[in-house]
Coordinates of N, CA, C and O and ligand atoms in Angstrom, one line a residue:
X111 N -18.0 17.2 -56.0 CA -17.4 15.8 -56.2 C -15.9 15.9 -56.1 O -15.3 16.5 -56.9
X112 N -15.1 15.1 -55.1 CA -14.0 14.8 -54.9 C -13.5 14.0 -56.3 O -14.0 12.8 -56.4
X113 N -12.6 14.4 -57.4 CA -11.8 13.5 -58.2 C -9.8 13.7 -58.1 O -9.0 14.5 -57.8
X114 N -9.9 12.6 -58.4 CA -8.6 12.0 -58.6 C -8.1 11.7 -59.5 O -8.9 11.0 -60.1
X115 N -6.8 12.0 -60.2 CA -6.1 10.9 -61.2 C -4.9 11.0 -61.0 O -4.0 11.8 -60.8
X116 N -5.1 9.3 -61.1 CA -3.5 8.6 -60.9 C -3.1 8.3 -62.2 O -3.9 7.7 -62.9
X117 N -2.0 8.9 -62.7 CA -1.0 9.1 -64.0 C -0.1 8.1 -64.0 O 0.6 8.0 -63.0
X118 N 0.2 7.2 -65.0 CA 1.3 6.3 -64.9 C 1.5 5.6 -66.1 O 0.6 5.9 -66.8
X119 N 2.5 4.5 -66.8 CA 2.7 4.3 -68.1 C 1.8 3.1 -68.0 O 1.2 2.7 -69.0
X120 N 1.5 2.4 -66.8 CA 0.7 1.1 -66.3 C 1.2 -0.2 -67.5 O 0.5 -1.2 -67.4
X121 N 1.9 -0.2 -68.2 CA 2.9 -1.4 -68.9 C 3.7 -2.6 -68.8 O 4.8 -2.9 -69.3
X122 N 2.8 -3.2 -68.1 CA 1.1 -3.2 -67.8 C 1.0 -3.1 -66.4 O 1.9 -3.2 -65.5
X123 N -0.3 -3.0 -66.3 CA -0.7 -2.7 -64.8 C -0.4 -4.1 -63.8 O -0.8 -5.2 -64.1
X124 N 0.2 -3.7 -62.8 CA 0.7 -4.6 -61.9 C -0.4 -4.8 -60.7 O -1.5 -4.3 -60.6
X125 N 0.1 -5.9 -59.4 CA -0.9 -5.8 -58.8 C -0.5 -4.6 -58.1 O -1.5 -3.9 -58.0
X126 N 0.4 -4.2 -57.7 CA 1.2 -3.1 -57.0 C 0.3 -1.8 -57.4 O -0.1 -1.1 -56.5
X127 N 0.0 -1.5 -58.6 CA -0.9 -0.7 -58.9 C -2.5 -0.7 -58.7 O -3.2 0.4 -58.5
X128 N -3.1 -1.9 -58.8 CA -3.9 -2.5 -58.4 C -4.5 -1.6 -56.8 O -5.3 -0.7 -56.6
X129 N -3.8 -2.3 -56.2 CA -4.1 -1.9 -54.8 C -3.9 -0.7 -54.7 O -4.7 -0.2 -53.9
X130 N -3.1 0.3 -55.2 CA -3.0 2.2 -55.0 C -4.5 2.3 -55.6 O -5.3 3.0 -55.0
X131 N -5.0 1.5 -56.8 CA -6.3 2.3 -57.7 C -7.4 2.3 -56.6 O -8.0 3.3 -56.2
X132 N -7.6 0.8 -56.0 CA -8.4 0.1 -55.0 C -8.2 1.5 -53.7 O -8.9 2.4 -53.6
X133 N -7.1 1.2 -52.8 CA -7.0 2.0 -51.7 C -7.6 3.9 -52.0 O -8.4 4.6 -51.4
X134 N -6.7 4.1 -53.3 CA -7.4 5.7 -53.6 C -8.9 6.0 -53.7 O -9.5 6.9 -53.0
X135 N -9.5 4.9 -54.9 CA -10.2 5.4 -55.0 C -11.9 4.8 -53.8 O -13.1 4.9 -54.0
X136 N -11.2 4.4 -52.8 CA -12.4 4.4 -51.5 C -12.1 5.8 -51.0 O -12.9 6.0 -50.1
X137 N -11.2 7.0 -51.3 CA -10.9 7.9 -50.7 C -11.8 8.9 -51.2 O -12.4 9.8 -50.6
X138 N -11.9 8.7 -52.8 CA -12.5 9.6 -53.4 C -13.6 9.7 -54.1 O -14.1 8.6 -53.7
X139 N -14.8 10.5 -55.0 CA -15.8 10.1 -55.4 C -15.7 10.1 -57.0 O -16.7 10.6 -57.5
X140 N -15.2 9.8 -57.4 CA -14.2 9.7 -58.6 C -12.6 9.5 -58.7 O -11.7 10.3 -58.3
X141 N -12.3 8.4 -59.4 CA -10.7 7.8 -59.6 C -10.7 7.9 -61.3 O -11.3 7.2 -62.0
X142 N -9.8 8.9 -61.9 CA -9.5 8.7 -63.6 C -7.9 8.0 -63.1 O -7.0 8.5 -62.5
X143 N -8.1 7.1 -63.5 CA -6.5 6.2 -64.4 C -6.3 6.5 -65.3 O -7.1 6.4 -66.1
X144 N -4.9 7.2 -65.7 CA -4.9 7.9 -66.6 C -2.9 7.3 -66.9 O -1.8 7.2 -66.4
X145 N -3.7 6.8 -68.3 CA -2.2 6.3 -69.0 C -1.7 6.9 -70.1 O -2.3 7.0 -71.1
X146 N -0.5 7.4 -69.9 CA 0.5 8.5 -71.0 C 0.6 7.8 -71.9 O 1.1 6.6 -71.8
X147 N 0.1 8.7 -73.2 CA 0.6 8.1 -74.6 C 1.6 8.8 -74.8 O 2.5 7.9 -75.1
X148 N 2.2 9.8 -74.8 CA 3.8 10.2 -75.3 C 4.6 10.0 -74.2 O 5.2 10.9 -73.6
X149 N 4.7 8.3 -73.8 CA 6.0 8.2 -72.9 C 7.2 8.5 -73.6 O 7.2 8.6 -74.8
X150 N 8.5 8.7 -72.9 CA 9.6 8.4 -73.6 C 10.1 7.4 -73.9 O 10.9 7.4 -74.9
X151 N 9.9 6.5 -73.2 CA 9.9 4.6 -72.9 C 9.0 4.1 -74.0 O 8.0 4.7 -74.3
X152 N 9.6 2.5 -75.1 CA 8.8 2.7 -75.8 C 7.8 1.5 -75.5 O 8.4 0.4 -75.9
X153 N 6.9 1.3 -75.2 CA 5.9 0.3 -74.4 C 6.1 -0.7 -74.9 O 6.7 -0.8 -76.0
X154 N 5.7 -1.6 -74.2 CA 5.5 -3.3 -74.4 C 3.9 -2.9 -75.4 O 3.8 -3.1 -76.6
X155 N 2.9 -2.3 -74.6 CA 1.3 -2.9 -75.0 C 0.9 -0.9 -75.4 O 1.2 0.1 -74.8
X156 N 0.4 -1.1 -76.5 CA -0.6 0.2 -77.4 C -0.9 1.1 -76.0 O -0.6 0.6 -75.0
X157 N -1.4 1.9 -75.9 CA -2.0 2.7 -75.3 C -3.5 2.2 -75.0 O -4.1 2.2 -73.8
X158 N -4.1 1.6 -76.1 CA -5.4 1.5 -76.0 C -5.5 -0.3 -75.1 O -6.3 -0.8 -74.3
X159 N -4.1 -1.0 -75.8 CA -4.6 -2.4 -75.1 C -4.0 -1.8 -73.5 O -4.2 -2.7 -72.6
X160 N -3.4 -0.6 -73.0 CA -3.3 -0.7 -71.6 C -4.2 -0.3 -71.1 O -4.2 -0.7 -69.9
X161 N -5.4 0.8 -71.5 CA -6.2 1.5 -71.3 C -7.5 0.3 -71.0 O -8.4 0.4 -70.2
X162 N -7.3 -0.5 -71.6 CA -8.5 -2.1 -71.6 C -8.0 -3.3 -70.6 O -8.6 -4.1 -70.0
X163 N -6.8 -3.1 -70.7 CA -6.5 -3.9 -69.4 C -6.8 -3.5 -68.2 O -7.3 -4.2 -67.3
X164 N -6.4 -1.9 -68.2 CA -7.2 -1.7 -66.7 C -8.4 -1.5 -66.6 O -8.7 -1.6 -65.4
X165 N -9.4 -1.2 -67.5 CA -10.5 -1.5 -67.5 C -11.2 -2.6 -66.8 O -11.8 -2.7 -65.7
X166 N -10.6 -3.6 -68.1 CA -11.1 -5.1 -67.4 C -10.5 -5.4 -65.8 O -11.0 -6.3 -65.3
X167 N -9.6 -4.7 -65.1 CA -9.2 -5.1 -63.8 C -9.8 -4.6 -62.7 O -10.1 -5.0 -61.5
X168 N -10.3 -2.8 -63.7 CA -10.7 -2.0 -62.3 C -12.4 -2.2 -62.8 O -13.1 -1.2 -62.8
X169 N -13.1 -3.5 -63.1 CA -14.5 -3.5 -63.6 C -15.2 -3.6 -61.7 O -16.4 -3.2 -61.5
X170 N -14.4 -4.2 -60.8 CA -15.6 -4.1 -59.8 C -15.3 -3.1 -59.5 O -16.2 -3.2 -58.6
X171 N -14.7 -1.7 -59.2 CA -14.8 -1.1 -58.6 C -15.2 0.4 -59.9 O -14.6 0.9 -60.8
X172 N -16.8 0.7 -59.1 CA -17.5 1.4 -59.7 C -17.2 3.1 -60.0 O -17.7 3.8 -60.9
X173 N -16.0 3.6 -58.8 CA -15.8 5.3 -58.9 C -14.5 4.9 -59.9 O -13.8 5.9 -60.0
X174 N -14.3 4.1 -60.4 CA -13.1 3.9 -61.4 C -13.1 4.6 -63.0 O -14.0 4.1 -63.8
X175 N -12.5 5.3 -63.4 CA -12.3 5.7 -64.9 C -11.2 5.5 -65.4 O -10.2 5.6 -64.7
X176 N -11.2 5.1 -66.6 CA -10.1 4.8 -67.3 C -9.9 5.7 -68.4 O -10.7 5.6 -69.3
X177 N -9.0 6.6 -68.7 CA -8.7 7.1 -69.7 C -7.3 7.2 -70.2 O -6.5 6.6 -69.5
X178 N -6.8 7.9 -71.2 CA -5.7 8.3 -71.9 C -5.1 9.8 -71.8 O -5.9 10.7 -71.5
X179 N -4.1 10.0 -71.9 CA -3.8 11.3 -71.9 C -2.1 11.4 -72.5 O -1.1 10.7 -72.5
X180 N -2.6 12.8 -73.2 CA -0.9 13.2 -73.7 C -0.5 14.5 -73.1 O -1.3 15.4 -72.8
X181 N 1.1 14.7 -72.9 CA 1.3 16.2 -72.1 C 1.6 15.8 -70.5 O 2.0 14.8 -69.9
X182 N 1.1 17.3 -70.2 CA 1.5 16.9 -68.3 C 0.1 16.4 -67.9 O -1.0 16.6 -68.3
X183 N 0.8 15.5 -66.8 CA -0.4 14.9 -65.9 C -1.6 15.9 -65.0 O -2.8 15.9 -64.7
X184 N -0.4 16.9 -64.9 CA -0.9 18.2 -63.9 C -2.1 18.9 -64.7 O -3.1 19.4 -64.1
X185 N -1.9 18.9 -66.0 CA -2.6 19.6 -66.8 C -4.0 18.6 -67.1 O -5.2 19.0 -67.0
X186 N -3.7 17.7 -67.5 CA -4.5 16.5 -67.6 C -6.0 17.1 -66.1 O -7.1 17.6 -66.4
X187 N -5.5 16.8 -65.1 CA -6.0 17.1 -63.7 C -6.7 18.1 -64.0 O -7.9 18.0 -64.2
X188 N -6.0 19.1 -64.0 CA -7.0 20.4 -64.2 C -8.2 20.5 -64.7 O -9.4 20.7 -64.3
X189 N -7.4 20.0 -66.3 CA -8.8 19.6 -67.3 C -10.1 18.9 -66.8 O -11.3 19.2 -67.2
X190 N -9.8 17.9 -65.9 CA -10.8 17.0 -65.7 C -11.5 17.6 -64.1 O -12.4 16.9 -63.7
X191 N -11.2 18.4 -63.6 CA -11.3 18.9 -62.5 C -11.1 18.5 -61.3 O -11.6 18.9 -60.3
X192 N -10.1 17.4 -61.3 CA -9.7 16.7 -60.1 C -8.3 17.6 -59.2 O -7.3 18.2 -59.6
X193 N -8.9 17.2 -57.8 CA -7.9 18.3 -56.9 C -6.9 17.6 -56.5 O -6.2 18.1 -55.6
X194 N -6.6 16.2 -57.1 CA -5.1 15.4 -57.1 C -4.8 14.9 -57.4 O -5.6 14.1 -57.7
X195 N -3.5 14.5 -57.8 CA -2.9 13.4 -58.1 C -2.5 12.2 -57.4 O -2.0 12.6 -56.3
X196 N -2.5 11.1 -57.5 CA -2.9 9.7 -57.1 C -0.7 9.2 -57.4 O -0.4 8.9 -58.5
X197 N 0.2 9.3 -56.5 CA 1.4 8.0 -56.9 C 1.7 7.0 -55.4 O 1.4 7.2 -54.2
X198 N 2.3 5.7 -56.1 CA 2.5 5.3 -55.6 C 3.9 5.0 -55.0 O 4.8 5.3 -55.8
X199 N 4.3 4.4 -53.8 CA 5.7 5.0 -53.0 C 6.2 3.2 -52.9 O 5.5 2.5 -52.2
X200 N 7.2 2.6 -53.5 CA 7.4 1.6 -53.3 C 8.5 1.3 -52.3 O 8.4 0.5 -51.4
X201 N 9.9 2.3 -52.6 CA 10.5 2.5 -51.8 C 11.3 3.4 -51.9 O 11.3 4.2 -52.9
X202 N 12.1 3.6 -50.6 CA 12.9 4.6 -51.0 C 13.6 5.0 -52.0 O 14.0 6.1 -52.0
X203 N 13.8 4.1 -53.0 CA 14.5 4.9 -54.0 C 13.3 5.5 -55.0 O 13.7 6.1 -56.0
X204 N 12.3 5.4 -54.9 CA 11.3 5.9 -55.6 C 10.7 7.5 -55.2 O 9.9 8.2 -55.8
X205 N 12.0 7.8 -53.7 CA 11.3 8.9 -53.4 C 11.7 10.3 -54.3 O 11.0 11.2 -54.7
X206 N 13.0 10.0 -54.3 CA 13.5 11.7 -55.4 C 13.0 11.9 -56.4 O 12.5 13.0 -56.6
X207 N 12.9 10.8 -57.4 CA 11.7 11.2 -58.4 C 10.7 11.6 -58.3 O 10.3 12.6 -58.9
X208 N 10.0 11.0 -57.3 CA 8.2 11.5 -56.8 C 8.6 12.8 -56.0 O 7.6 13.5 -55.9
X209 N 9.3 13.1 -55.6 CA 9.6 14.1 -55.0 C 9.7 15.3 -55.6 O 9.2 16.3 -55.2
X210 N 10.6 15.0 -56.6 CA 10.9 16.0 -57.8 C 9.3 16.7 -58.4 O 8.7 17.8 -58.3
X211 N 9.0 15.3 -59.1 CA 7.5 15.5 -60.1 C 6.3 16.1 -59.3 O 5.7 17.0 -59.9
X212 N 6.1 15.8 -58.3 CA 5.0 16.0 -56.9 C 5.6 18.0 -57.3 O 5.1 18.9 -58.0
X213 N 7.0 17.9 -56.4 CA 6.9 19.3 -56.3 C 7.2 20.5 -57.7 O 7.1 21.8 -57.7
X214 N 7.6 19.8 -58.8 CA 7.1 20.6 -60.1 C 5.8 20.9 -60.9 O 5.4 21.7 -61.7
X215 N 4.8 19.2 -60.0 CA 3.6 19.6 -60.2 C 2.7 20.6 -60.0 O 1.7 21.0 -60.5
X216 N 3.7 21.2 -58.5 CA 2.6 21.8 -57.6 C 3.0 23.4 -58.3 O 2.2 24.3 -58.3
X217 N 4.2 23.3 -58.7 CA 4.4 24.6 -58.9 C 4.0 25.2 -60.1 O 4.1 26.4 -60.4
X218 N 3.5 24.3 -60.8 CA 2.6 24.3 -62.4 C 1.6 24.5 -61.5 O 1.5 25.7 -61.1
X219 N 0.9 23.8 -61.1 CA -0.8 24.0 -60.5 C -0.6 23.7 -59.2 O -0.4 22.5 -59.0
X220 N -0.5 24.8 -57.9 CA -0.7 24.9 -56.7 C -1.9 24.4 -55.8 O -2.0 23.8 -54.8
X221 N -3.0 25.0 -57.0 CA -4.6 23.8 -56.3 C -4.5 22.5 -56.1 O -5.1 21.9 -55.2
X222 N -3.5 21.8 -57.0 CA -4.0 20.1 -57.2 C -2.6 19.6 -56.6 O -1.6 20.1 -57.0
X223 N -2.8 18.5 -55.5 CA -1.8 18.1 -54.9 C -1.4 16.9 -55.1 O -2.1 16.1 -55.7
X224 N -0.2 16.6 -54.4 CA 0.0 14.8 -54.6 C -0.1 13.9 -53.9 O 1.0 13.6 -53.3
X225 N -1.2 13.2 -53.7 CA -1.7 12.4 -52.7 C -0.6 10.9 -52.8 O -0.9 10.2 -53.7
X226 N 0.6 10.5 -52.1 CA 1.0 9.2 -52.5 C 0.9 8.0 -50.9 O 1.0 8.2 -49.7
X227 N 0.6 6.8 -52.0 CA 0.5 6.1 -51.2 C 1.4 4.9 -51.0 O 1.8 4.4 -52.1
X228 N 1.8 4.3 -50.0 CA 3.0 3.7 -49.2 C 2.4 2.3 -50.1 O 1.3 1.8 -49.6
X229 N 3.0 1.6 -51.1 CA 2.8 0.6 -51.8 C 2.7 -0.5 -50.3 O 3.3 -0.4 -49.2
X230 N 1.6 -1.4 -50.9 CA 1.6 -2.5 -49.5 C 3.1 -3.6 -49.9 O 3.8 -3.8 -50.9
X231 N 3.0 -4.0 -48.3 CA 4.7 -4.5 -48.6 C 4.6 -6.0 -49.5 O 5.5 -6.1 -50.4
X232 N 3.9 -6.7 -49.5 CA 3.8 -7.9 -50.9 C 4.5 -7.3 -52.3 O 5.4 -7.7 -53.0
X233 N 3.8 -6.1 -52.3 CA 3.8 -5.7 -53.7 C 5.3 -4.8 -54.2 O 5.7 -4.7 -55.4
X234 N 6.0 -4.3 -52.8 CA 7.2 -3.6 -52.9 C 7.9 -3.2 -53.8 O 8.0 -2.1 -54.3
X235 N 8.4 -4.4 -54.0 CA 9.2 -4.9 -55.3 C 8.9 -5.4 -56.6 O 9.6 -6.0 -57.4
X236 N 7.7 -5.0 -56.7 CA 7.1 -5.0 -58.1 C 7.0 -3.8 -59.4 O 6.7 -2.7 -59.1
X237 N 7.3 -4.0 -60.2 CA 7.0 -3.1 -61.1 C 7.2 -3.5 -62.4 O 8.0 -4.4 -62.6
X238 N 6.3 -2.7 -63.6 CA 6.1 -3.0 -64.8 C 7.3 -3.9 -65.5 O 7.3 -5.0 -66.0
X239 N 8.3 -3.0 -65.1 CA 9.8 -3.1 -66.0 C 10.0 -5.1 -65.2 O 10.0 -6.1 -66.0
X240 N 9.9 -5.1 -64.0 CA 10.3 -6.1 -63.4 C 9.3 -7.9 -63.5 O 9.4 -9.1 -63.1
X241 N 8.3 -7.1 -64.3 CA 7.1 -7.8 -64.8 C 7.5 -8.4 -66.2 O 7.2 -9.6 -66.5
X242 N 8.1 -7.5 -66.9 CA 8.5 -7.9 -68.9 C 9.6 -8.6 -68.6 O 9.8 -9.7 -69.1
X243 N 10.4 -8.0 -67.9 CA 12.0 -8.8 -67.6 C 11.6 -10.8 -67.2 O 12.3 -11.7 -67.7
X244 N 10.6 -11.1 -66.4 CA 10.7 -12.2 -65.6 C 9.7 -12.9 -66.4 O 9.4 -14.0 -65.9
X245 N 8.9 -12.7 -67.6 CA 7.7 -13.0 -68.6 C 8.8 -12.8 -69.6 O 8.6 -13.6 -70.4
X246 N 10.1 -11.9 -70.0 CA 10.5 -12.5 -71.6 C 11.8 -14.1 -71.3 O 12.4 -14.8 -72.0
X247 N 11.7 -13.9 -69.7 CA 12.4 -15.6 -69.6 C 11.5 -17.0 -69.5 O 11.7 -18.2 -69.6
X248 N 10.5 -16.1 -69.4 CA 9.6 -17.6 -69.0 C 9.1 -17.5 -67.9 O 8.3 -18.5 -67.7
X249 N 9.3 -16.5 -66.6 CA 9.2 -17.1 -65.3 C 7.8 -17.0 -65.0 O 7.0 -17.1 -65.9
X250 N 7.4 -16.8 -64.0 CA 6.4 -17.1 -63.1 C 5.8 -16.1 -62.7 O 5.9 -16.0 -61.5
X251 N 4.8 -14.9 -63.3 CA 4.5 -13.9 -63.3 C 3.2 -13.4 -62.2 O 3.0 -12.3 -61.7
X252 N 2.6 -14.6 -62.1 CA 1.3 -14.3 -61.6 C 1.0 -13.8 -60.4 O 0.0 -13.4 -60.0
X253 N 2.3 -13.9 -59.5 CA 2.5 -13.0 -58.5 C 2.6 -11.7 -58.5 O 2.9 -10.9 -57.6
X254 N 2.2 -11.4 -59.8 CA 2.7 -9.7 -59.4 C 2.0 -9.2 -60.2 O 2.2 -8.0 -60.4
X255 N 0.9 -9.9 -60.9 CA -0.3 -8.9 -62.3 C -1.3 -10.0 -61.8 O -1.2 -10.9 -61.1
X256 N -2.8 -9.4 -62.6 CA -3.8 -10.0 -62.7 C -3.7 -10.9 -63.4 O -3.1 -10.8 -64.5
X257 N -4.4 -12.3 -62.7 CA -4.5 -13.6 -64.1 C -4.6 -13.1 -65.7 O -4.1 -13.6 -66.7
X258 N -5.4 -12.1 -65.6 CA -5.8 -11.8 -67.1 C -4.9 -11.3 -67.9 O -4.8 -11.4 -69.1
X259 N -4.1 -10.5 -67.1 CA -3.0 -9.6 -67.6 C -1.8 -10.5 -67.5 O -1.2 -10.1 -68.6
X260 N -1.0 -11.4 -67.1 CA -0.4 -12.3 -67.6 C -0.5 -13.5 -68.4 O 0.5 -14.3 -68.4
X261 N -1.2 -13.6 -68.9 CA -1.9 -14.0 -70.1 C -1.4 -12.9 -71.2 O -0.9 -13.1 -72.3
X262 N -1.6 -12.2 -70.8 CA -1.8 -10.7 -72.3 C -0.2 -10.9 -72.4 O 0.2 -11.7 -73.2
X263 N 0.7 -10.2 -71.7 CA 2.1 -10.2 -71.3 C 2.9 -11.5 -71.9 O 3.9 -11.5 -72.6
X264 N 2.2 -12.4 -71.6 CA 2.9 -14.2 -72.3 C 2.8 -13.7 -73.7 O 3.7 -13.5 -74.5
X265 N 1.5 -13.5 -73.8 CA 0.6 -13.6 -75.5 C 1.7 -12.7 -76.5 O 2.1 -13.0 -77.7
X266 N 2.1 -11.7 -75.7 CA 2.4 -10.1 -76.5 C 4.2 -10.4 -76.5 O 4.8 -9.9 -77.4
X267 N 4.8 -11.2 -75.4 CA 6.0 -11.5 -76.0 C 6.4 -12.5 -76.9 O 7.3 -12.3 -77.8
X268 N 5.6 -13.7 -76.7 CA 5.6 -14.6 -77.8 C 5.5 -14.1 -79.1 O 6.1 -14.5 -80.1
X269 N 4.4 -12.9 -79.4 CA 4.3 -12.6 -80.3 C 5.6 -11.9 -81.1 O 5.8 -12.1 -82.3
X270 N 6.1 -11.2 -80.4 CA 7.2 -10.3 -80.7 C 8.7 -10.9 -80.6 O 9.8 -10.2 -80.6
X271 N 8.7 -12.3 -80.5 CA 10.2 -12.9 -80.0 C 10.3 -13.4 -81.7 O 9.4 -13.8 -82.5
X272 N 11.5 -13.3 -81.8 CA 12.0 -13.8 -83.6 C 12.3 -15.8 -83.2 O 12.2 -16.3 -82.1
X273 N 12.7 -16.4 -84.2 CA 12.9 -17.5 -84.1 C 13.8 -17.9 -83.3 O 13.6 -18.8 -82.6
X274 N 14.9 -17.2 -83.3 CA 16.0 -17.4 -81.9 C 15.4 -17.1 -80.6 O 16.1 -17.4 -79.6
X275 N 14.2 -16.5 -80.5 CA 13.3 -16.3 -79.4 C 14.0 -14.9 -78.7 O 14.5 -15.0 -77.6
X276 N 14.1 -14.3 -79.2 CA 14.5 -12.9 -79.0 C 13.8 -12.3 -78.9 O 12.8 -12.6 -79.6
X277 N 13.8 -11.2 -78.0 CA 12.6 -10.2 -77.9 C 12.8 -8.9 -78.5 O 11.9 -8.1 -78.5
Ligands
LIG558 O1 4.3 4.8 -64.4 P1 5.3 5.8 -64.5 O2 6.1 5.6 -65.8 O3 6.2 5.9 -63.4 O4 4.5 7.2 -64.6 C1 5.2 8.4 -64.8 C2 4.3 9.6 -65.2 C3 3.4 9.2 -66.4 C4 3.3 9.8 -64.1 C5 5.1 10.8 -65.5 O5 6.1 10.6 -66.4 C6 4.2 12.0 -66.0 O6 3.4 12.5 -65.3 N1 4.5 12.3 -67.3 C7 3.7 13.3 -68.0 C8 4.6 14.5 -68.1 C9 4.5 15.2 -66.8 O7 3.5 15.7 -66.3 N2 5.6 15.3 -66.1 C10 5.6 15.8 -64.7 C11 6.3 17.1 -64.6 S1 8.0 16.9 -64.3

């Protein structure tokens, strides 16, 4: 059995991510999504409500797992016996980091490689950070997350904004 896991803080899962889970996992016979609980960043959404968000997103697609993980990703992999890692390439400035991580991964575990894929161009310019920034003004999010997950995103800043509406 071919497995995969794609490692990421998914806070929250965008459509941008969406389509890497979708595209990888027709590649593979197993896809684990795997969301870091000891980020250094301190999340918008629990571990567990991001681990259910993607759930609920990745529900049609059947070689999909959703789990948790703390530590290295690389290790994570091992454990689970998958022979790669799953990132996604938005743009060039995304490459020295992936670059970096990809080739420290490899030198921790030489078996398991870094499979990355070229974000589709709609989605480019999407990412988590740029998802909370444009949802704690109000704006217009649904272009860039699942209907369900901007809902959650509205729900979770209102909740957290003080009376001056601060976040
Ligand atoms: O979605 P993100 O925040 O870009 O994902 C980054 C992530 C979680 C993939 C990366 O920070 C990670 O793998 N962290 C776990 C520790 C680790 O394995 N680091 C890589 C060796 S440098």
């Amino acid at each position: 059995m071919t497995r995969a896991v794609y490692p990421g803080s998914f806070d929250p899962v965008t459509k941008g991510h969406l389509d890497v889970i979708e595209r990888s996992a027709a590649l593979v016979d197993e896809l684990i999504v795997a969301v870091l609980k000891n980020n250094a960043k301190t999340p918008l959404f629990s571990v567990e409500e991001r681990v259910k968000m993607l759930e609920d997103v990745t529900r049609h697609i059947p070689n999909v797992r959703v789990e948790s993980f703390c530590g290295l990703s690389v290790e994570f992999a091992r454990q689970r016996g998958a022979k790669a890692l799953v990132r996604g390439l938005r743009a060039v400035t995304d490459f020295e980091y992936e670059l970096q991580m990809a080739q420290t991964n490899r030198s921790l575990q030489p078996e398991i490689d870094t499979l990355f894929f070229a974000t589709e161009l709609n989605y480019a310019y999407i990412s988590s950070t740029i998802v909370k920034e444009v949802a704690s003004y109000g704006g217009d999010i649904s272009g860039f997350v699942p209907p369900l997950i901007a809902d959650q995103v509205y729900d979770k800043i209102a909740s957290l904004k003080d009376k001056e509406g601060n976040v």
